[in-house]
Tab-separated table of C-alpha atoms and ligand atoms in Angstrom:
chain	number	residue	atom	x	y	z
A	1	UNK	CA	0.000	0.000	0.000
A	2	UNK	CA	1.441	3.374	-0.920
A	3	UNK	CA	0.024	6.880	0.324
A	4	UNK	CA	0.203	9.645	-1.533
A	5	UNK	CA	1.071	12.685	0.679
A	6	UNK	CA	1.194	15.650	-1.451
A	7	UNK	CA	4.106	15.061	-4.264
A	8	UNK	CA	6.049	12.517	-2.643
A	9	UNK	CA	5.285	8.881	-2.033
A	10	UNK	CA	5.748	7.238	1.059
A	11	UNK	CA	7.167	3.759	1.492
A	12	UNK	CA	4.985	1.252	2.815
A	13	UNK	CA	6.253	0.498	6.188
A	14	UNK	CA	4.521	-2.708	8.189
A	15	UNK	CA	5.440	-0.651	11.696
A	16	UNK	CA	3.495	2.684	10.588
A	17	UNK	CA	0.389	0.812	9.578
A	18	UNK	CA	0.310	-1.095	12.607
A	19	UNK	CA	0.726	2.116	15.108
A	20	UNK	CA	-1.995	3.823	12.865
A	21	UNK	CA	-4.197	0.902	13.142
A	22	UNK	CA	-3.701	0.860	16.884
A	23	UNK	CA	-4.528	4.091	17.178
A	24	UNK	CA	-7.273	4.371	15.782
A	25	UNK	CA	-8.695	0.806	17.711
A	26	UNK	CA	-7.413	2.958	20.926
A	27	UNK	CA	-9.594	6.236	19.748
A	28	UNK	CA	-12.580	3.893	19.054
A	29	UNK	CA	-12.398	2.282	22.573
A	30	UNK	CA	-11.869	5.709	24.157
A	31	UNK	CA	-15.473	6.748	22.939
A	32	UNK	CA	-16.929	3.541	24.796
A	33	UNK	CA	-14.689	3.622	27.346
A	34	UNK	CA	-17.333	6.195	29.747
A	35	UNK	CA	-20.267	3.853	29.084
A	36	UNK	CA	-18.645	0.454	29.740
A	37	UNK	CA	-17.318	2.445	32.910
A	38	UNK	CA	-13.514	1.481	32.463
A	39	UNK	CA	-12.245	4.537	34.296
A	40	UNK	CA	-11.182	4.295	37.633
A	41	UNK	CA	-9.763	7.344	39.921
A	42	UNK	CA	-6.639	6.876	42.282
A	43	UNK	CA	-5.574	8.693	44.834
A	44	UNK	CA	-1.898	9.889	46.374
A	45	UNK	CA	-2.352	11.287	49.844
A	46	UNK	CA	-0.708	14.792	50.656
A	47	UNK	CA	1.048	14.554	53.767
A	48	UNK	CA	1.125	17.150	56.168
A	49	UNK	CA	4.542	16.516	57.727
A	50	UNK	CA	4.223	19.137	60.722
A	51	UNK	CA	0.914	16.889	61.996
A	52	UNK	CA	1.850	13.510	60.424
A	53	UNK	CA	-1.751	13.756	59.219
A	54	UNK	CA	-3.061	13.053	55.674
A	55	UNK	CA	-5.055	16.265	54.178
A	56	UNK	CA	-6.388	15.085	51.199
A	57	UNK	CA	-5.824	13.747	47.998
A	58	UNK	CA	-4.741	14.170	44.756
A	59	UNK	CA	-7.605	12.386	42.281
A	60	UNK	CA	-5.781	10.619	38.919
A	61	UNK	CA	-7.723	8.501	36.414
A	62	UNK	CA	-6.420	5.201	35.111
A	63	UNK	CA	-7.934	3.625	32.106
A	64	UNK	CA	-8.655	-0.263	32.765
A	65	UNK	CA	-8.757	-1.252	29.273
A	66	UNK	CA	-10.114	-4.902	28.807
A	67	UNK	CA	-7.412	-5.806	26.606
A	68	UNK	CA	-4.194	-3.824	27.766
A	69	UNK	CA	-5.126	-3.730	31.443
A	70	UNK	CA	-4.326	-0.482	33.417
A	71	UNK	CA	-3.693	2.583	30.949
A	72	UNK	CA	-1.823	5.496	32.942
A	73	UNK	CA	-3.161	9.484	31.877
A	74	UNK	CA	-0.100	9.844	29.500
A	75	UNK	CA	-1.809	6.933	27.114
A	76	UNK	CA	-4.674	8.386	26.778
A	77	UNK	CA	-4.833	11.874	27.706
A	78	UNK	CA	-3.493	13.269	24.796
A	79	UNK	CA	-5.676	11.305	22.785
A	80	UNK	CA	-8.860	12.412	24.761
A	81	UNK	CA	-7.797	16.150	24.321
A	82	UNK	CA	-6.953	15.809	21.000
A	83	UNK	CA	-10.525	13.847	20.147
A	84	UNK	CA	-12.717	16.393	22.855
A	85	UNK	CA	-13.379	13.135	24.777
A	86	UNK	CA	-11.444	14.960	27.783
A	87	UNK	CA	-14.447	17.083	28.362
A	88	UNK	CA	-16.480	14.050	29.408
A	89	UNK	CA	-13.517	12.459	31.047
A	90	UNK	CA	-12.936	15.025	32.740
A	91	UNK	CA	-16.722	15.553	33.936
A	92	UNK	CA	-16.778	11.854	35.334
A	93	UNK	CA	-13.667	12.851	36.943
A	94	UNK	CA	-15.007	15.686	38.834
A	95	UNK	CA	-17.818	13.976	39.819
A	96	UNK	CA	-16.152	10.971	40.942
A	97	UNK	CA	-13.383	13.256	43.160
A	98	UNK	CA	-16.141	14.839	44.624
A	99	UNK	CA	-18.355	11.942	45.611
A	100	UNK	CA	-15.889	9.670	47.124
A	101	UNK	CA	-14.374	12.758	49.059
A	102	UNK	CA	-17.955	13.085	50.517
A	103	UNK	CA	-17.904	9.991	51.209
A	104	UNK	CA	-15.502	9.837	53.613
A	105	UNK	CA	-16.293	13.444	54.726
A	106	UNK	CA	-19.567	11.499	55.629
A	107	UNK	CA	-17.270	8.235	57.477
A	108	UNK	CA	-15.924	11.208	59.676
A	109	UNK	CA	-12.975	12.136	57.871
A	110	UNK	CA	-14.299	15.148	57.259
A	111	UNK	CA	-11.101	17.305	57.217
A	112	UNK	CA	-9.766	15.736	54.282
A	113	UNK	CA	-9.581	17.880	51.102
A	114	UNK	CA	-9.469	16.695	47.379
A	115	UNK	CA	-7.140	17.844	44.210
A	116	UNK	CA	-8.387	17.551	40.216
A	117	UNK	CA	-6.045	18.125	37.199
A	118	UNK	CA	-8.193	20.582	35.078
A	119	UNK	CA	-7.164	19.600	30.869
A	120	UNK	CA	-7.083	23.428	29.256
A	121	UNK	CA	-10.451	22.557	27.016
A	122	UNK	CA	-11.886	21.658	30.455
A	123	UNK	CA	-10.893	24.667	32.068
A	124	UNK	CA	-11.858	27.253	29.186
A	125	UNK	CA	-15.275	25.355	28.308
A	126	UNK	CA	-17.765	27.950	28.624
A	127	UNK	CA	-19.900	25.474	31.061
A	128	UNK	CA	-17.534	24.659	33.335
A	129	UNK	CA	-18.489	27.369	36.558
A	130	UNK	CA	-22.512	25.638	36.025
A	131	UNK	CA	-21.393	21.974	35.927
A	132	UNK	CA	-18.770	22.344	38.843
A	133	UNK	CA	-21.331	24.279	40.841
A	134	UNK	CA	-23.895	21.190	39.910
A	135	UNK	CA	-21.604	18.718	40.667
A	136	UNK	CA	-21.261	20.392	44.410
A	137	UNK	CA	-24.424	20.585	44.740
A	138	UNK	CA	-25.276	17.319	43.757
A	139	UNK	CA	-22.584	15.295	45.825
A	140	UNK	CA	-22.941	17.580	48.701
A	141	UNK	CA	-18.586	18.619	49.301
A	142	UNK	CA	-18.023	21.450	50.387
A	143	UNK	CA	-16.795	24.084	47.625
A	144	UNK	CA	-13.600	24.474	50.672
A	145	UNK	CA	-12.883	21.314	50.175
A	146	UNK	CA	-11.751	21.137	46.110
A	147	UNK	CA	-9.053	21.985	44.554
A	148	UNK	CA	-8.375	22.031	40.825
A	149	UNK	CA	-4.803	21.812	39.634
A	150	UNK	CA	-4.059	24.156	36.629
A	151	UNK	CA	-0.889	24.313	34.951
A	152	UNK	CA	1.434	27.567	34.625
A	153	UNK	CA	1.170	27.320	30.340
A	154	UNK	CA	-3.180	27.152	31.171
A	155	UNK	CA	-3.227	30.397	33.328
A	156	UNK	CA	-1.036	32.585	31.435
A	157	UNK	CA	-2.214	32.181	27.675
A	158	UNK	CA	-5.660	34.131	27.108
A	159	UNK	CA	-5.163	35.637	30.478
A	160	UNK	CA	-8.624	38.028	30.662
A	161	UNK	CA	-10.931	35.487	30.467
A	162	UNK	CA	-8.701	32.980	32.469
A	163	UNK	CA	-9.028	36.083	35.044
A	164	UNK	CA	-12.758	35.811	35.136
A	165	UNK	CA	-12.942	32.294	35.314
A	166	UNK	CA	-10.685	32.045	38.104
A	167	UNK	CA	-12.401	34.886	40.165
A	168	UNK	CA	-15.555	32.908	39.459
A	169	UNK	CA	-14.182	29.455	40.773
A	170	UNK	CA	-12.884	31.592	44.097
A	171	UNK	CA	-16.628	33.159	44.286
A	172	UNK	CA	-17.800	29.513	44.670
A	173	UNK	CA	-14.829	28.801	47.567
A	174	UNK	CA	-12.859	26.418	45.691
A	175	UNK	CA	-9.428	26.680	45.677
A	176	UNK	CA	-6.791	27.037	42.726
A	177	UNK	CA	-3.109	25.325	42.764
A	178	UNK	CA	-0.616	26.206	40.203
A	179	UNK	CA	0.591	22.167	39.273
A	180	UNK	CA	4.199	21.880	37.880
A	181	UNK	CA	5.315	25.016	38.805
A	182	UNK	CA	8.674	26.852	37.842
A	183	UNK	CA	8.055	24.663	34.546
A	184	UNK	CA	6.304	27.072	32.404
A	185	UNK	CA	7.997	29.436	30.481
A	186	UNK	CA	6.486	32.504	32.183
A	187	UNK	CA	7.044	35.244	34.541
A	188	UNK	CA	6.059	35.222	37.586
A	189	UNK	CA	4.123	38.284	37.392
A	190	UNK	CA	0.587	37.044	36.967
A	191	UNK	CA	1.278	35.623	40.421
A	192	UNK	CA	-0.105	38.852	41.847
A	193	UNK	CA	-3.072	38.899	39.694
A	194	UNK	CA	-4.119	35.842	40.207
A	195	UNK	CA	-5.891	34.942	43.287
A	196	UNK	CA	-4.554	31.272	43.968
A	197	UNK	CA	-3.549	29.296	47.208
A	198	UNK	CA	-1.276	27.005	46.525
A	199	UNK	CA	1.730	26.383	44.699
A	200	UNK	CA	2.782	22.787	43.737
A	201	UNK	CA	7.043	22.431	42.940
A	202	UNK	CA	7.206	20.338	40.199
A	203	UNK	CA	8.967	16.577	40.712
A	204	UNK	CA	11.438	17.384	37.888
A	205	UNK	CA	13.555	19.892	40.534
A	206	UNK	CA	12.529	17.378	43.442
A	207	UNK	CA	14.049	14.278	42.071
A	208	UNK	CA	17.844	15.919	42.339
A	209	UNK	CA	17.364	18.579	44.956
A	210	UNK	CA	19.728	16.654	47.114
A	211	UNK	CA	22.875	16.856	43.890
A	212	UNK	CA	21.819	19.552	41.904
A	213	UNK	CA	22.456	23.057	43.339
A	214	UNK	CA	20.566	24.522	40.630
A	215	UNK	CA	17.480	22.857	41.274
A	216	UNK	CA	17.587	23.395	45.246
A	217	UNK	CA	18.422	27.055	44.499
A	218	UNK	CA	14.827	26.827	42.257
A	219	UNK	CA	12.801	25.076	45.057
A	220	UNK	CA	14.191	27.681	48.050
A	221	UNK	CA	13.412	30.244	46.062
A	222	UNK	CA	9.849	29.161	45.123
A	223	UNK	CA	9.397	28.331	48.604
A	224	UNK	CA	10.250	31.660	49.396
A	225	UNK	CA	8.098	32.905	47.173
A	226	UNK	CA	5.375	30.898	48.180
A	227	UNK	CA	5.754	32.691	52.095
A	228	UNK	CA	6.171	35.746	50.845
A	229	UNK	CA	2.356	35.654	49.220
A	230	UNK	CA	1.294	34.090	51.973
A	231	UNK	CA	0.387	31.031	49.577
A	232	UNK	CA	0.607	27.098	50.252
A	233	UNK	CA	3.332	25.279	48.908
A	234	UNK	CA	3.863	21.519	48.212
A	235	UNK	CA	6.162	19.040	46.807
A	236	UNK	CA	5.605	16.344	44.477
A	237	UNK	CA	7.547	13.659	43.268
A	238	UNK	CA	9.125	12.924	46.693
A	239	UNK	CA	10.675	9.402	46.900
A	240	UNK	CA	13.468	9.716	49.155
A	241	UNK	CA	14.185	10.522	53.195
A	242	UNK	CA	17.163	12.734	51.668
A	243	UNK	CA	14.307	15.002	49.526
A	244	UNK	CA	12.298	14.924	52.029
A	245	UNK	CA	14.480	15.982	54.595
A	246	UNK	CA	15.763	18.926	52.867
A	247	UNK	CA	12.056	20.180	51.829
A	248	UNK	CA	11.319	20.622	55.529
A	249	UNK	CA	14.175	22.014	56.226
A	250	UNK	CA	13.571	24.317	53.747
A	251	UNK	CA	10.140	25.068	55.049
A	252	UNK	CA	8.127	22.998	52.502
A	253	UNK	CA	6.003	21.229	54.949
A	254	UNK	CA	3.258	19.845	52.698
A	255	UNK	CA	4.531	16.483	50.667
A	256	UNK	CA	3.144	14.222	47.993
A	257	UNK	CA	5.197	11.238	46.215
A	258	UNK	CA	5.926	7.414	46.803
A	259	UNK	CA	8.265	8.155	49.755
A	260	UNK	CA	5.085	8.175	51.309
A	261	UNK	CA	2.368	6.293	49.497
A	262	UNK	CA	1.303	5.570	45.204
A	263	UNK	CA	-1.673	6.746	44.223
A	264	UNK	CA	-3.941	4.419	45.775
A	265	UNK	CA	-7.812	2.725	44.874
A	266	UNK	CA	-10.544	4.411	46.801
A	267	UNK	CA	-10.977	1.227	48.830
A	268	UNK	CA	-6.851	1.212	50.115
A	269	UNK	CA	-6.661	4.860	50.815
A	270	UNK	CA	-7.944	5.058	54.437
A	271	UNK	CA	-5.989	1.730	55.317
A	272	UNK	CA	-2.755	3.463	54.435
A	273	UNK	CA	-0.134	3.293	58.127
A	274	UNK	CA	-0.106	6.937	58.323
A	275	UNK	CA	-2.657	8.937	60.151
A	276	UNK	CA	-6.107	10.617	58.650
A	277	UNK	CA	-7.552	13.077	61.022
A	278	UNK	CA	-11.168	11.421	61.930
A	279	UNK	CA	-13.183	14.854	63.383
B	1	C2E	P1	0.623	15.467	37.535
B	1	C2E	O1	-0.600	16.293	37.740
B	1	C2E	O2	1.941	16.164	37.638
B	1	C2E	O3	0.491	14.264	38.563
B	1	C2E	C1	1.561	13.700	39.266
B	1	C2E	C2	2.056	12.445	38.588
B	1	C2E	O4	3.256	12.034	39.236
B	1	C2E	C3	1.100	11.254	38.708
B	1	C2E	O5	1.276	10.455	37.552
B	1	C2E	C4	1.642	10.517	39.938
B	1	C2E	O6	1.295	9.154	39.957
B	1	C2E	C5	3.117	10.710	39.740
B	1	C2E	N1	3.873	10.640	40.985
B	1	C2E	C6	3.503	11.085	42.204
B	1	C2E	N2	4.471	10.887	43.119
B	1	C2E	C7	5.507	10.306	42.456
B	1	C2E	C8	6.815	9.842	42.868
B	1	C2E	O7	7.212	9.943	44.023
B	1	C2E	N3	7.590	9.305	41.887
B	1	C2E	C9	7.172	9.183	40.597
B	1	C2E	N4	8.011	8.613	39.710
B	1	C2E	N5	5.944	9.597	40.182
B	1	C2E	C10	5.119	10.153	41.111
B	1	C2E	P2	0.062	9.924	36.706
B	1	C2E	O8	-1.049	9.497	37.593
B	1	C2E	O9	0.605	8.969	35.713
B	1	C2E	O10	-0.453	11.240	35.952
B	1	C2E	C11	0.345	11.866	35.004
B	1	C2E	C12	-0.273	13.154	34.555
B	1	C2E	O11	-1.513	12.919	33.885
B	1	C2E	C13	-0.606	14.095	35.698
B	1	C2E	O12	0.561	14.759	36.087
B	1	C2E	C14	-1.656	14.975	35.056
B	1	C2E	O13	-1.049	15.992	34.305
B	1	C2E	C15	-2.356	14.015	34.108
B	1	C2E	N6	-3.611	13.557	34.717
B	1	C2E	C16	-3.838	12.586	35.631
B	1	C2E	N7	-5.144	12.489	35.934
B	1	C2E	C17	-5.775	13.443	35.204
B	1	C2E	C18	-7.141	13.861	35.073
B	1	C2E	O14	-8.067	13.353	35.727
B	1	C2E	N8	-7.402	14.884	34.194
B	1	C2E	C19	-6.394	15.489	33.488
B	1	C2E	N9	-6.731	16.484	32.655
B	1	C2E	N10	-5.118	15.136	33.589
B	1	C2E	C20	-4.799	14.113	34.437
B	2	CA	CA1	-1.476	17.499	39.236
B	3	CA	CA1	2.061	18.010	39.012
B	4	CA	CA1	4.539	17.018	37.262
């Protein structure tokens, strides 16, 4: 089989048409993937190191694909955004977040807060304040006690309406965290426009903060930063004692990563060793 692409012809190539193929059998799934109810949300505790207590949780989806088993975001994601399928995923994702968290507000653990990753169609859909507010209202969590992740590149293109959406969200008393940040390619101006809480250092300067000056110079000084606006800040990626260890003596109390626990299934999360304030 030969494809004509423009002037030139392209050799036929076994290994193309297979990927292709796959592809597209992936895409196809995808669309039934919400109905046949293959998604499944994890969650990785954020530790509170000061209280040894769990605070909440950041919410990731997993695909379990009946052929190639457990699918993590980065197979799938990009497909999902690139086929508008990440609006719906990312619906059933809010939802889900928000319903387990009440949950086990309801079992007593009512202290515990929960994070979402927010895709940039998901965040700029013009629905999103009315379904977020719906899903609230429907599952019953308080607006204090969600937090959507949205990334540095998200907030600073089409800033204005980003603005209002923001100051809309914080109207509703959720909270905003800047994910993977230092990573963007931005200033660091919009920081004072933009009313958010927390700021989340991304793993890449974690995983050689203990060798790389550079990158401990980076995660002081967004530490720093973080005190200085009276914001949150959080690690994640942390695998080590060493890491961990120098974020606390660094004053970067809040921690996320396998040193303390994977992202876990709803039903392991409140049998993890380490303590969850029960209120
Ligand atoms: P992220 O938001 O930066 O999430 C953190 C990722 O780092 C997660 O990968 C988590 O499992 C992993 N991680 C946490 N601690 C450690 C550690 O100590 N060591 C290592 N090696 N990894 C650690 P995951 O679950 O594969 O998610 C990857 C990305 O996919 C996320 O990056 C996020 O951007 C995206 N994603 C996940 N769930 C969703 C979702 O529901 N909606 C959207 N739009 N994106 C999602
Ligand atoms: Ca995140
Ligand atoms: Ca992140
Ligand atoms: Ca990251």
């Amino acid at each position: 089989a030969k494809e004509q692409t423009g002037n030139k012809y392209q050799v036929y190539s076994p290994e193309i048409e297979d990927r292709s193929l796959e592809s597209i059998q992936l895409e196809n799934d995808l669309y039934k993937a919400l109905d046949q109810n293959e998604f499944v949300l994890y969650f990785q505790p954020k530790v509170d190191t000061a209280s040894n207590t769990v605070t909440g949780a950041e919410a990731l989806v997993r695909w379990k694909h009946p052929k190639l088993g457990l699918l993590a975001p980065k197979d799938f994601i990009p497909l999902a955004e690139e086929t508008g399928l990440i609006l719906s995923i990312g619906e059933w994702v809010l939802q889900q977040a928000c319903q387990q968290t009440k949950t086990w507000h309801d079992q007593g653990y009512s202290s515990l807060g929960v994070s979402v990753n927010l895709s940039p169609q998901q965040f700029n859909q013009d629905q999103l304040i009315c379904r977020i507010k719906g899903i609230l209202e429907e599952t019953g969590l308080p607006s204090h006690s969600l937090e959507l992740e949205l990334t540095e590149n998200l907030i600073i293109h089409n800033t204005e309406k980003t603005l209002t959406t923001i100051h809309q969200l914080k109207k509703l008393g959720i909270k905003i965290s800047i994910d993977d940040f230092g990573t963007g390619y931005s200033s660091l101006g919009y920081l004072k426009d933009f009313p958010v809480d927390t700021l989340k250092i991304d793993k890449s300067f974690i995983d050689d903060i203990t060798t790389n000056p550079n990158n401990a110079a980076i995660t002081n000084t967004i530490i720093t930063l973080a005190k200085s606006l009276q914001l949150q800040v959080i690690a994640e990626g942390v695998e080590t004692k060493d890491q961990l260890d120098f974020l606390i003596e660094h004053g970067c109390t809040l921690i996320q990563g396998y040193y303390f626990s994977q992202p876990l299934e709803e039903a392991h999360f409140l049998k993890q060793p380490l303590r969850v304030i029960n209120n």
